[in-house]
Tab-separated table of C-alpha atoms in Angstrom:
chain	number	residue	atom	x	y	z
A	1	MET	CA	64.610	81.894	-8.777
A	2	SER	CA	61.897	79.981	-6.902
A	3	ARG	CA	62.023	79.600	-3.154
A	4	THR	CA	61.934	75.817	-3.513
A	5	PHE	CA	64.964	75.810	-5.763
A	6	THR	CA	66.778	78.254	-3.500
A	7	ALA	CA	65.973	76.172	-0.428
A	8	ILE	CA	67.183	72.967	-1.990
A	9	ILE	CA	70.365	74.492	-3.379
A	10	GLY	CA	71.043	76.205	-0.047
A	11	PHE	CA	70.355	72.981	1.827
A	12	LEU	CA	72.715	70.963	-0.377
A	13	LEU	CA	75.452	73.586	-0.405
A	14	HIS	CA	75.319	74.011	3.338
A	15	TYR	CA	75.324	70.252	3.802
A	16	THR	CA	78.327	69.878	1.535
A	17	MET	CA	80.191	72.653	3.306
A	18	THR	CA	79.458	71.117	6.679
A	19	TYR	CA	80.758	67.749	5.517
A	20	LEU	CA	83.953	69.426	4.374
A	21	PHE	CA	84.234	71.351	7.641
A	22	ARG	CA	83.950	68.115	9.746
A	23	SER	CA	86.311	66.375	7.451
A	24	LEU	CA	88.799	69.177	7.099
A	25	SER	CA	88.029	70.992	10.360
A	26	ILE	CA	87.883	74.360	8.594
A	27	VAL	CA	85.864	77.357	9.709
A	28	GLY	CA	84.951	80.326	7.603
A	29	LEU	CA	82.641	79.542	4.709
A	30	GLY	CA	79.369	78.744	6.481
A	31	CYS	CA	77.360	75.576	7.061
A	32	ALA	CA	74.062	74.290	8.277
A	33	ILE	CA	73.230	70.691	7.479
A	34	ALA	CA	75.632	68.050	8.735
A	35	GLY	CA	75.776	64.419	7.823
A	36	GLY	CA	77.855	61.249	7.957
A	37	CYS	CA	81.459	62.206	7.855
A	38	LEU	CA	83.465	59.939	5.649
A	39	SER	CA	86.711	60.824	7.391
A	40	SER	CA	88.646	63.564	9.097
A	41	ILE	CA	91.029	64.373	6.313
A	42	ALA	CA	93.671	66.927	5.466
A	43	ASN	CA	93.726	67.976	1.830
A	44	ARG	CA	91.108	65.308	1.227
A	45	PRO	CA	91.133	63.671	-2.208
A	46	LEU	CA	87.844	64.571	-3.773
A	47	LEU	CA	86.684	60.971	-4.143
A	48	SER	CA	84.508	61.807	-7.099
A	49	LEU	CA	83.452	58.202	-7.343
A	50	PRO	CA	81.065	57.831	-10.282
A	51	ALA	CA	80.141	54.341	-9.152
A	52	LEU	CA	78.861	55.635	-5.836
A	53	ALA	CA	76.239	58.093	-4.767
A	54	GLN	CA	76.710	61.694	-5.774
A	55	SER	CA	74.145	62.711	-3.172
A	56	ALA	CA	73.997	65.322	-0.457
A	57	SER	CA	75.208	62.615	1.895
A	58	PRO	CA	78.734	61.514	1.026
A	59	PRO	CA	79.141	57.807	0.290
A	60	SER	CA	80.154	56.293	3.565
A	61	GLN	CA	79.935	53.289	5.805
A	62	SER	CA	77.669	52.773	8.741
A	63	GLN	CA	76.206	50.351	11.243
A	64	SER	CA	72.911	48.630	10.512
A	65	ALA	CA	70.181	48.002	13.055
A	66	GLN	CA	71.412	44.417	13.617
A	67	GLY	CA	74.979	45.520	14.265
A	68	ASN	CA	76.171	44.367	10.836
A	69	PRO	CA	77.832	47.154	8.891
A	70	LEU	CA	76.485	47.917	5.450
A	71	PHE	CA	78.362	49.823	2.754
A	72	GLN	CA	76.880	51.876	-0.039
A	73	ILE	CA	77.430	50.924	-3.683
A	74	ARG	CA	76.238	52.124	-7.071
A	75	GLN	CA	75.512	49.889	-10.042
A	76	ASN	CA	73.699	50.810	-13.242
A	77	ASP	CA	73.027	54.259	-11.776
A	78	LYS	CA	71.139	52.782	-8.810
A	79	LEU	CA	72.233	52.538	-5.194
A	80	GLY	CA	72.279	49.558	-2.868
A	81	PHE	CA	74.362	48.076	-0.062
A	82	ILE	CA	76.944	45.343	0.488
A	83	ASN	CA	78.161	43.699	3.679
A	84	ARG	CA	81.741	43.644	4.907
A	85	SER	CA	82.527	40.637	2.723
A	86	GLY	CA	81.425	42.486	-0.398
A	87	LYS	CA	78.180	40.545	-0.841
A	88	ILE	CA	75.193	42.570	-2.055
A	89	VAL	CA	72.526	42.450	0.645
A	90	VAL	CA	70.291	45.265	-0.629
A	91	SER	CA	70.135	45.258	-4.402
A	92	PRO	CA	70.831	48.576	-6.142
A	93	GLN	CA	67.356	50.075	-6.615
A	94	TYR	CA	67.362	53.600	-5.208
A	95	ASP	CA	67.901	56.823	-7.109
A	96	ASP	CA	69.848	58.220	-4.186
A	97	SER	CA	70.700	57.073	-0.689
A	98	HIS	CA	72.746	57.834	2.382
A	99	ALA	CA	74.694	55.528	4.666
A	100	PHE	CA	72.806	53.784	7.448
A	101	SER	CA	72.491	55.745	10.650
A	102	GLU	CA	70.767	54.405	13.751
A	103	GLY	CA	69.388	51.502	11.752
A	104	LEU	CA	67.829	53.468	8.919
A	105	ALA	CA	69.128	54.895	5.660
A	106	VAL	CA	67.781	57.786	3.630
A	107	ALA	CA	66.695	56.570	0.195
A	108	GLN	CA	65.238	58.399	-2.780
A	109	LEU	CA	62.617	57.079	-5.145
A	110	GLY	CA	61.697	59.463	-7.906
A	111	GLU	CA	61.604	62.947	-6.438
A	112	LYS	CA	60.825	61.952	-2.841
A	113	TYR	CA	62.929	60.733	0.055
A	114	GLY	CA	62.099	58.204	2.738
A	115	TYR	CA	63.936	55.695	4.938
A	116	VAL	CA	64.708	52.006	4.521
A	117	ASN	CA	65.857	49.318	6.947
A	118	PRO	CA	68.903	47.035	6.434
A	119	ARG	CA	66.733	44.640	4.401
A	120	GLY	CA	65.901	47.410	1.965
A	121	GLN	CA	62.277	47.688	3.120
A	122	TRP	CA	60.619	51.078	3.386
A	123	VAL	CA	60.108	51.981	7.045
A	124	ILE	CA	59.182	55.582	6.288
A	125	LYS	CA	57.722	55.890	2.805
A	126	PRO	CA	59.150	58.436	0.348
A	127	GLN	CA	57.344	61.683	1.075
A	128	PHE	CA	59.969	64.328	1.817
A	129	GLU	CA	61.556	66.880	-0.478
A	130	LEU	CA	64.833	66.288	1.333
A	131	ALA	CA	65.838	64.079	4.239
A	132	GLU	CA	68.877	63.714	6.448
A	133	ASP	CA	70.411	60.991	8.602
A	134	PHE	CA	69.137	60.111	12.054
A	135	SER	CA	71.169	61.360	14.986
A	136	GLU	CA	70.146	60.923	18.604
A	137	GLY	CA	66.793	59.526	17.490
A	138	LEU	CA	65.767	62.410	15.247
A	139	ALA	CA	66.275	63.266	11.588
A	140	ALA	CA	65.848	66.517	9.695
A	141	ALA	CA	63.341	66.368	6.837
A	142	MET	CA	61.831	68.922	4.481
A	143	ILE	CA	58.255	69.357	3.378
A	144	ASN	CA	56.782	72.453	1.712
A	145	ASP	CA	60.241	74.071	1.745
A	146	GLN	CA	60.407	73.924	5.540
A	147	LEU	CA	62.622	71.746	7.718
A	148	GLY	CA	61.686	69.994	10.918
A	149	TYR	CA	62.563	66.753	12.694
A	150	ILE	CA	60.944	63.320	12.601
A	151	ASN	CA	61.367	60.232	14.782
A	152	ALA	CA	62.067	56.706	13.603
A	153	SER	CA	58.345	56.167	13.025
A	154	GLY	CA	58.191	59.096	10.626
A	155	GLN	CA	56.200	61.283	13.006
A	156	TRP	CA	56.979	64.970	13.300
A	157	VAL	CA	58.567	65.694	16.667
A	158	ILE	CA	59.553	69.245	15.767
A	159	LYS	CA	57.249	70.641	13.111
A	160	PRO	CA	58.702	71.969	9.841
A	161	GLN	CA	59.490	75.632	10.408
A	162	PHE	CA	63.173	76.227	9.633
A	163	PHE	CA	65.016	77.168	6.468
A	164	LEU	CA	68.264	75.457	7.481
A	165	VAL	CA	69.074	73.077	10.321
A	166	GLY	CA	71.797	70.732	11.562
A	167	PRO	CA	71.781	67.278	13.163
A	168	PHE	CA	71.320	66.717	16.865
A	169	SER	CA	74.591	66.414	18.727
A	170	GLU	CA	74.806	66.204	22.507
A	171	GLY	CA	71.109	67.052	22.719
A	172	MET	CA	71.316	70.243	20.657
A	173	ALA	CA	70.863	71.156	16.997
A	174	ARG	CA	71.792	74.359	15.237
A	175	VAL	CA	69.137	76.192	13.248
A	176	LEU	CA	69.017	79.269	11.065
A	177	ILE	CA	66.493	81.830	12.286
A	178	GLY	CA	66.375	84.893	10.125
A	179	LYS	CA	69.990	85.385	9.139
A	180	LYS	CA	71.583	84.092	12.337
A	181	TYR	CA	72.279	80.690	13.869
A	182	GLY	CA	71.140	79.498	17.258
A	183	PHE	CA	70.475	76.137	18.921
A	184	ILE	CA	67.321	74.210	19.802
A	185	ASN	CA	66.779	71.279	22.137
A	186	ARG	CA	64.988	68.028	21.355
A	187	GLN	CA	61.632	69.648	22.074
A	188	GLY	CA	62.282	72.312	19.461
A	189	LYS	CA	62.746	75.074	22.008
A	190	VAL	CA	65.375	77.695	21.237
A	191	VAL	CA	67.862	77.383	24.083
A	192	VAL	CA	70.689	79.435	22.563
A	193	PRO	CA	69.354	82.555	20.798
A	194	ALA	CA	70.117	83.008	17.114
A	195	GLN	CA	73.000	85.472	17.119
A	196	TYR	CA	75.904	83.811	15.311
A	197	ASN	CA	77.041	84.206	11.726
A	198	LEU	CA	78.105	80.571	11.751
A	199	ALA	CA	77.589	77.623	14.104
A	200	HIS	CA	78.756	74.022	14.264
A	201	ASP	CA	77.745	70.906	16.179
A	202	PHE	CA	78.456	70.477	19.866
A	203	SER	CA	81.476	68.290	20.581
A	204	ASN	CA	83.057	67.680	23.974
A	205	GLY	CA	80.423	70.016	25.418
A	206	LEU	CA	81.422	72.984	23.277
A	207	ALA	CA	80.242	74.350	19.931
A	208	LYS	CA	82.284	76.379	17.513
A	209	VAL	CA	80.633	79.679	16.555
A	210	GLN	CA	81.587	82.699	14.498
A	211	LEU	CA	80.998	86.382	15.186
A	212	ARG	CA	82.348	89.252	13.130
A	213	GLY	CA	84.721	87.036	11.223
A	214	ARG	CA	86.321	85.401	14.263
A	215	VAL	CA	85.764	81.960	15.746
A	216	GLY	CA	85.237	80.990	19.385
A	217	PHE	CA	83.369	78.407	21.460
A	218	ILE	CA	80.198	78.396	23.565
A	219	ASN	CA	78.753	75.931	26.064
A	220	LYS	CA	75.241	74.480	26.058
A	221	SER	CA	73.926	77.415	28.060
A	222	GLY	CA	75.017	79.751	25.296
A	223	GLN	CA	77.776	81.225	27.422
A	224	THR	CA	80.969	82.206	25.635
A	225	VAL	CA	83.696	79.941	26.981
A	226	ILE	CA	86.413	80.953	24.516
A	227	ALA	CA	85.887	84.384	22.986
A	228	PRO	CA	85.802	84.626	19.169
A	229	GLN	CA	89.409	85.481	18.362
A	230	PHE	CA	90.676	82.877	15.903
A	231	TYR	CA	90.623	82.935	12.124
A	232	GLU	CA	89.777	79.236	11.902
A	233	ALA	CA	89.428	76.298	14.275
A	234	SER	CA	88.629	72.627	14.484
A	235	PRO	CA	85.981	71.294	16.882
A	236	PHE	CA	87.168	69.985	20.237
A	237	GLN	CA	88.079	66.329	20.005
A	238	GLU	CA	89.865	64.323	22.659
A	239	GLY	CA	90.134	67.444	24.790
A	240	LEU	CA	91.921	69.682	22.304
A	241	ALA	CA	91.035	71.942	19.377
A	242	ALA	CA	93.301	73.243	16.644
A	243	VAL	CA	93.124	77.012	16.092
A	244	GLU	CA	94.705	79.465	13.687
A	245	THR	CA	96.286	82.578	15.070
A	246	ASN	CA	98.858	84.859	13.447
A	247	GLN	CA	99.057	82.603	10.371
A	248	LYS	CA	100.130	79.626	12.502
A	249	TRP	CA	98.152	76.784	14.022
A	250	ARG	CA	98.271	75.740	17.675
A	251	TYR	CA	96.216	73.581	20.021
A	252	ILE	CA	94.065	74.914	22.850
A	253	GLN	CA	92.409	73.321	25.873
A	254	PRO	CA	88.717	73.764	26.794
A	255	ASN	CA	89.698	76.640	29.116
A	256	GLY	CA	91.150	78.519	26.140
A	257	GLN	CA	94.766	78.080	27.232
A	258	PHE	CA	97.317	76.811	24.752
A	259	ALA	CA	98.195	73.165	25.321
A	260	HIS	CA	101.874	73.651	24.398
A	261	VAL	CA	104.152	75.988	22.473
A	262	ALA	CA	104.338	73.910	19.279
A	263	GLN	CA	103.149	75.688	16.119
A	264	PHE	CA	102.328	74.350	12.679
A	265	ASP	CA	101.455	75.598	9.219
A	266	ARG	CA	98.161	73.690	9.509
A	267	ALA	CA	96.649	71.437	12.147
A	268	TRP	CA	93.547	69.292	12.493
A	269	ALA	CA	91.553	67.768	15.330
A	270	PHE	CA	92.992	64.838	17.262
A	271	SER	CA	91.875	61.316	16.451
A	272	GLU	CA	92.929	58.157	18.265
A	273	GLY	CA	95.511	60.083	20.268
A	274	LEU	CA	97.325	61.663	17.327
A	275	GLY	CA	96.964	65.057	15.689
A	276	LEU	CA	97.426	65.550	11.965
A	277	VAL	CA	99.655	68.537	11.133
A	278	ARG	CA	101.333	70.104	8.147
A	279	MET	CA	104.818	71.572	8.282
A	280	GLY	CA	105.788	73.234	5.059
A	281	LEU	CA	104.285	71.066	2.335
A	282	LYS	CA	104.479	67.766	4.231
A	283	TYR	CA	102.069	66.040	6.600
A	284	GLY	CA	102.799	64.146	9.810
A	285	PHE	CA	101.383	63.417	13.250
A	286	ILE	CA	101.998	64.716	16.763
A	287	SER	CA	101.186	63.658	20.325
A	288	LYS	CA	98.987	65.707	22.657
A	289	ALA	CA	102.177	67.077	24.167
A	290	GLY	CA	103.060	68.580	20.794
A	291	LYS	CA	105.868	66.123	20.034
A	292	ILE	CA	106.387	64.740	16.537
A	293	VAL	CA	105.373	61.056	16.497
A	294	ILE	CA	105.349	60.473	12.734
A	295	ALA	CA	107.641	62.832	10.877
A	296	PRO	CA	106.056	65.117	8.248
A	297	LYS	CA	107.031	63.293	5.055
A	298	PHE	CA	103.756	62.632	3.272
A	299	ASP	CA	102.292	64.680	0.445
A	300	ARG	CA	98.771	64.401	1.906
A	301	ALA	CA	97.208	62.518	4.797
A	302	GLY	CA	94.027	61.703	6.694
A	303	SER	CA	93.395	61.362	10.406
A	304	PHE	CA	93.689	57.989	12.121
A	305	SER	CA	90.664	55.712	12.148
A	306	GLU	CA	90.623	52.094	13.314
A	307	GLY	CA	94.370	52.260	13.825
A	308	LYS	CA	95.229	53.369	10.304
A	309	ALA	CA	95.568	56.599	8.354
A	310	TRP	CA	95.693	57.053	4.614
A	311	VAL	CA	98.677	58.957	3.255
A	312	THR	CA	99.826	60.076	-0.160
A	313	VAL	CA	103.280	59.396	-1.555
A	314	GLY	CA	103.716	60.894	-4.993
A	315	ASN	CA	100.384	60.281	-6.690
A	316	LYS	CA	99.381	57.086	-4.879
A	317	GLN	CA	97.721	56.488	-1.547
A	318	GLY	CA	98.106	53.739	1.011
A	319	TYR	CA	97.686	53.234	4.761
A	320	ILE	CA	100.101	53.542	7.670
A	321	ASN	CA	99.876	52.436	11.314
A	322	LYS	CA	100.674	54.571	14.347
A	323	THR	CA	104.395	53.969	13.993
A	324	GLY	CA	104.292	55.424	10.492
A	325	ALA	CA	104.908	52.062	8.808
A	326	PHE	CA	102.874	51.113	5.739
A	327	VAL	CA	100.321	48.368	6.366
A	328	ILE	CA	98.741	48.753	2.918
A	329	SER	CA	101.164	49.870	0.243
A	330	PRO	CA	100.453	53.078	-1.707
A	331	ARG	CA	98.638	51.846	-4.790
A	332	PHE	CA	95.271	53.620	-4.821
A	333	ASP	CA	94.363	56.726	-6.764
A	334	GLU	CA	92.150	57.932	-3.902
A	335	ALA	CA	91.442	56.648	-0.415
A	336	SER	CA	89.394	57.414	2.695
A	337	ASN	CA	89.325	56.441	6.357
A	338	PHE	CA	88.489	52.957	7.546
A	339	LYS	CA	85.038	52.632	9.113
A	340	GLN	CA	83.471	49.435	10.363
A	341	GLY	CA	86.271	47.408	8.813
A	342	LEU	CA	86.355	48.734	5.238
A	343	ALA	CA	87.618	51.847	3.491
A	344	LEU	CA	86.334	53.456	0.318
A	345	ILE	CA	88.996	53.665	-2.392
A	346	LYS	CA	89.337	54.414	-6.075
A	347	THR	CA	91.780	52.803	-8.435
A	348	GLY	CA	91.928	52.481	-12.196
A	349	GLY	CA	88.837	54.655	-12.517
A	350	LYS	CA	86.770	52.245	-10.390
A	351	ALA	CA	85.359	52.715	-6.910
A	352	GLY	CA	85.714	49.956	-4.364
A	353	TYR	CA	86.185	48.950	-0.765
A	354	VAL	CA	89.372	47.593	0.770
A	355	ASN	CA	89.693	45.588	4.005
A	356	PRO	CA	92.479	45.962	6.617
A	357	SER	CA	94.533	43.295	4.842
A	358	GLY	CA	94.585	45.405	1.693
A	359	GLN	CA	92.199	43.131	-0.194
A	360	ILE	CA	89.591	44.794	-2.388
A	361	VAL	CA	86.317	43.112	-1.394
A	362	TRP	CA	84.101	44.958	-3.896
A	363	GLN	CA	84.750	47.045	-6.973
A	364	SER	CA	82.427	48.863	-9.311
A	365	PRO	CA	81.875	47.377	-12.776
């Protein structure tokens, strides 16, 4: 197997795993390239939307350079973008694309990747073997099987030298050096030596790492703040992280102390003040004090985003508010979190976007 093929497959697999980890908050399989997270979801429906991009970057919504959100669509096997009203503003013309991030979107033409602006114009011409979204002003890109980081002008800021990398988060990015993960700063200097079997983005000042099959957290100096002791864990969000210990899930504080005595069969990171948990086979939501706010009664569920969370009842999905009341009735085959005012859904074999009123503003042919 050629190194190029191995690099690309590894890059895509690691990217996909990382997306699942940020969505599902699961540790244990390994990751390296992170991208736009469609939603923080428990038991996420696999949104295999044939009308949308089947790219390394999951189809998702994002903010354009002008502050107008654009949403990815696929028509006639080409990708383009619509606005919040469902009007096509960038005609489907790309072989592959990502959501907009920091005003630019990855787009593929032929076998090369570059970046376009919200008008669909090439800002960085297709020239990379692979390319990732911008984060904190830098984007990972591959040339000659090596990954480095470019700026918004397409200039190399950190020369291609890595086999696997992650996005910048809180001024740091994880990289694979040899067979271990460490962290570099924006100048490309290794500031946390490569010593971990697994590493994730920094969040709330801490990064989840794995050593010898157990998960813990380090700070930006590389100091171990919470010793690797858990089987799995979510990243810290809103001051808490969900961890698995003794086949149960609990929440810990940044000092490593448990936040309360409540235990669950599965738990995910907090979002908008509520934590998604599973008790038995049902999903519900708790407060930071560990109290049940929305009783576990749903067959599946996603974390709250823009005041709503998708839930599954039987084989249909709809959206609830923070009191647990339905604001969009369960009628979709698959659903995702709201972002920038729309949510990606699938119904009747067609992909589409729904607004907060439950109106489908765009649907694939």
